[in-house]
Amino acid sequence: MREDAKAGLIDKLIVWKFSRLGRDLADAAMVIRELEEDCNIEIVSATEGSDVFARSMFLGMADYFSKELARTTRDGLAKTFERRQWSGGEAPYGLRVIDQPDGRRWPAVYEPEAEIVRQVFEMHGTAGIGFRNIARELNKRGLKPRRASLWSSTTIRGIIKGRSAIGELSFGRRKMKLDRKTGRRLPHKQIDESAIQV
């Protein structure tokens, strides 16, 4: 759409809601400014009209509710984790989420992967082999990681440096933040984290 706009192929843009133009208030405002000021395009919302003042109000409310929803969701997931109930996503390598007798879902040791984790620690701790060479050795042995086709030094580093191998699970260790240069959401480590023994 931006390429077509810059090429002069668009005169008017009709969106369902103004908030759909960006991930948050700042993103939406940047897109609107680019389209209106640089490309001379009229922007109209099918549900919110075209008034500039109303648009700023709708964008502000959407941003507020989006942040509140994210906070409420995050708090709810943290409480779920504190009750030793798995809050979603995939368990760390070497563990699998299973149904407990009391109805909760919680990670437990998954022996086929746990054996590989033991080999990784044996090679690194006892033999002093580096991450890259451990990955090469596992690939040579025909052992497969969970999702990728081959082991990498990054995956090995995650196993050794992570705390799940010693039975410690954390919630909120990472927070995804938008890199405005690339447009990708990247993980950032959080200082504040809670940990529970498996």
Coordinates of C-alpha atoms in Angstrom, one line a residue:
M1 CA 0.0 0.0 0.0
R2 CA 2.8 2.4 0.9
E3 CA 4.6 1.7 -2.4
D4 CA 1.3 2.3 -4.3
A5 CA 0.8 5.5 -2.3
K6 CA 4.2 6.8 -3.1
A7 CA 3.7 6.0 -6.8
G8 CA 0.5 8.2 -6.8
L9 CA -1.8 5.2 -7.4
I10 CA -4.1 6.0 -4.4
D11 CA -6.3 9.0 -3.8
K12 CA -8.3 7.8 -0.9
L13 CA -7.7 5.1 1.7
I14 CA -10.8 3.6 3.5
V15 CA -10.0 1.6 6.6
W16 CA -12.4 -0.2 9.0
K17 CA -10.9 1.6 12.0
F18 CA -8.0 4.1 12.3
S19 CA -6.3 1.8 14.8
R20 CA -5.8 -0.8 12.1
L21 CA -3.1 1.5 10.6
G22 CA -0.5 0.7 13.2
R23 CA 0.5 -1.5 16.2
D24 CA 0.0 1.4 18.6
L25 CA -0.8 5.2 18.6
A26 CA 2.7 6.2 17.5
D27 CA 2.8 3.7 14.6
A28 CA -0.7 4.7 13.4
A29 CA 0.1 8.4 13.6
M30 CA 3.3 7.9 11.6
V31 CA 1.5 6.0 8.9
I32 CA -1.3 8.7 8.7
R33 CA 1.3 11.5 8.6
E34 CA 3.2 9.7 5.8
L35 CA 0.1 9.1 3.7
E36 CA -1.6 12.4 4.2
E37 CA 1.4 14.8 4.2
D38 CA 3.8 13.0 1.9
C39 CA 1.4 11.3 -0.5
N40 CA -1.6 13.6 -0.3
I41 CA -4.1 10.8 0.4
E42 CA -7.4 11.2 2.1
I43 CA -7.9 8.7 4.9
V44 CA -11.5 7.7 5.9
S45 CA -12.6 5.2 8.5
A46 CA -15.8 3.2 7.5
T47 CA -16.8 3.2 11.2
E48 CA -15.3 6.4 12.6
G49 CA -15.6 8.9 9.8
S50 CA -12.9 11.3 8.6
D51 CA -12.9 14.1 11.1
V52 CA -9.3 14.8 12.3
F53 CA -10.2 15.5 15.9
A54 CA -12.4 12.4 16.1
R55 CA -9.6 10.4 14.6
S56 CA -7.2 11.5 17.3
M57 CA -9.7 10.6 20.0
F58 CA -10.4 7.1 18.5
L59 CA -6.6 6.4 18.1
G60 CA -6.0 7.5 21.7
M61 CA -8.8 5.3 23.1
A62 CA -7.7 2.3 21.0
D63 CA -4.1 2.7 22.2
Y64 CA -5.2 2.9 25.8
F65 CA -7.5 -0.1 25.6
S66 CA -4.8 -2.1 23.8
K67 CA -2.3 -1.4 26.6
E68 CA -4.9 -2.2 29.3
L69 CA -5.7 -5.5 27.6
A70 CA -2.1 -6.4 27.3
R71 CA -1.5 -5.6 31.0
T72 CA -4.6 -7.5 32.1
T73 CA -3.6 -10.5 30.0
R74 CA 0.0 -10.5 31.3
D75 CA -1.2 -10.2 35.0
G76 CA -3.7 -13.1 34.4
L77 CA -1.0 -15.3 32.9
A78 CA 1.4 -14.5 35.8
K79 CA -1.3 -15.5 38.3
T80 CA -1.9 -18.7 36.4
F81 CA 1.8 -19.5 36.5
E82 CA 2.0 -18.8 40.3
R83 CA -0.8 -21.4 40.7
R84 CA 1.5 -23.9 38.9
Q85 CA -0.7 -24.0 35.9
W86 CA 1.0 -23.8 32.5
S87 CA 0.2 -20.4 31.0
G88 CA 0.6 -21.4 27.3
G89 CA 3.3 -21.9 24.8
E90 CA 5.8 -24.7 24.4
A91 CA 7.7 -26.1 27.4
P92 CA 11.5 -25.8 27.3
Y93 CA 13.5 -28.5 25.6
G94 CA 13.6 -31.6 27.8
L95 CA 10.1 -31.0 29.2
R96 CA 6.6 -31.6 28.0
V97 CA 3.4 -30.1 29.3
I98 CA 1.2 -32.9 30.6
D99 CA -2.2 -33.2 32.4
Q100 CA -1.6 -33.6 36.1
P101 CA -3.9 -35.8 38.3
D102 CA -5.5 -32.7 39.8
G103 CA -6.5 -31.4 36.3
R104 CA -3.7 -28.8 36.0
R105 CA -1.4 -28.8 33.0
W106 CA 2.3 -28.5 34.0
P107 CA 5.7 -29.5 32.5
A108 CA 7.3 -32.7 33.4
V109 CA 10.5 -34.4 32.3
Y110 CA 10.2 -35.8 28.7
E111 CA 12.8 -38.6 28.7
P112 CA 13.7 -38.7 25.0
E113 CA 14.8 -35.0 25.1
A114 CA 16.0 -35.2 28.7
E115 CA 18.6 -37.8 27.6
I116 CA 19.9 -35.4 25.0
V117 CA 20.1 -32.6 27.5
R118 CA 22.2 -34.8 29.8
Q119 CA 24.5 -35.5 26.9
V120 CA 24.8 -31.8 26.2
F121 CA 25.8 -31.1 29.8
E122 CA 28.2 -34.1 29.8
M123 CA 30.0 -32.8 26.7
H124 CA 30.1 -29.2 27.9
G125 CA 30.8 -29.7 31.6
T126 CA 33.0 -32.8 31.7
A127 CA 34.7 -32.8 28.3
G128 CA 34.8 -29.0 27.9
I129 CA 33.4 -29.0 24.4
G130 CA 32.1 -25.7 23.0
F131 CA 28.5 -25.0 21.9
R132 CA 29.3 -25.2 18.1
N133 CA 31.1 -28.5 18.5
I134 CA 28.4 -30.0 20.6
A135 CA 25.9 -29.0 17.9
R136 CA 28.1 -30.7 15.3
E137 CA 28.4 -33.9 17.4
L138 CA 24.6 -34.2 18.0
N139 CA 24.0 -33.7 14.2
K140 CA 26.7 -36.3 13.5
R141 CA 24.9 -38.7 15.9
G142 CA 21.6 -38.1 14.0
L143 CA 19.9 -36.7 17.1
K144 CA 17.2 -34.2 16.1
P145 CA 16.2 -31.0 17.9
R146 CA 12.5 -30.4 18.5
R147 CA 11.7 -28.1 15.5
A148 CA 14.7 -27.4 13.4
S149 CA 16.3 -30.0 11.1
L150 CA 19.8 -29.5 12.7
W151 CA 21.3 -28.4 16.0
S152 CA 22.9 -25.0 16.2
S153 CA 25.3 -23.4 18.7
T154 CA 22.5 -21.0 19.7
T155 CA 20.1 -23.8 20.7
I156 CA 22.9 -25.6 22.7
R157 CA 23.7 -22.3 24.4
G158 CA 20.0 -21.9 25.3
I159 CA 20.0 -25.4 26.9
I160 CA 23.1 -24.8 28.9
K161 CA 22.5 -21.2 30.0
G162 CA 18.8 -21.7 30.6
R163 CA 17.5 -22.8 34.0
S164 CA 14.9 -25.4 33.0
A165 CA 17.5 -28.2 32.9
I166 CA 17.8 -27.8 36.7
G167 CA 14.1 -27.8 37.1
E168 CA 13.5 -24.1 37.3
L169 CA 10.8 -22.4 35.2
S170 CA 10.3 -18.7 34.9
F171 CA 7.5 -16.4 33.8
G172 CA 8.1 -13.0 32.4
R173 CA 11.8 -13.4 31.7
R174 CA 11.4 -11.9 28.2
K175 CA 9.3 -9.1 26.9
M176 CA 8.8 -8.6 23.1
K177 CA 9.6 -5.1 21.9
L178 CA 9.2 -3.6 18.5
D179 CA 12.4 -2.7 16.7
R180 CA 11.2 0.4 14.7
K181 CA 14.1 0.1 12.3
T182 CA 13.3 -3.4 11.1
G183 CA 9.6 -3.6 12.1
R184 CA 10.3 -6.9 13.9
R185 CA 9.4 -7.7 17.5
L186 CA 12.4 -8.9 19.4
P187 CA 12.8 -10.5 22.9
H188 CA 14.3 -8.4 25.6
K189 CA 15.3 -9.9 29.0
Q190 CA 13.4 -8.6 32.0
I191 CA 15.1 -8.0 35.3
D192 CA 11.9 -8.8 37.2
E193 CA 11.0 -12.5 37.0
S194 CA 9.4 -15.2 39.0
A195 CA 10.7 -18.7 39.2
I196 CA 9.1 -22.0 40.2
Q197 CA 10.7 -25.4 40.6
V198 CA 9.3 -28.1 38.3

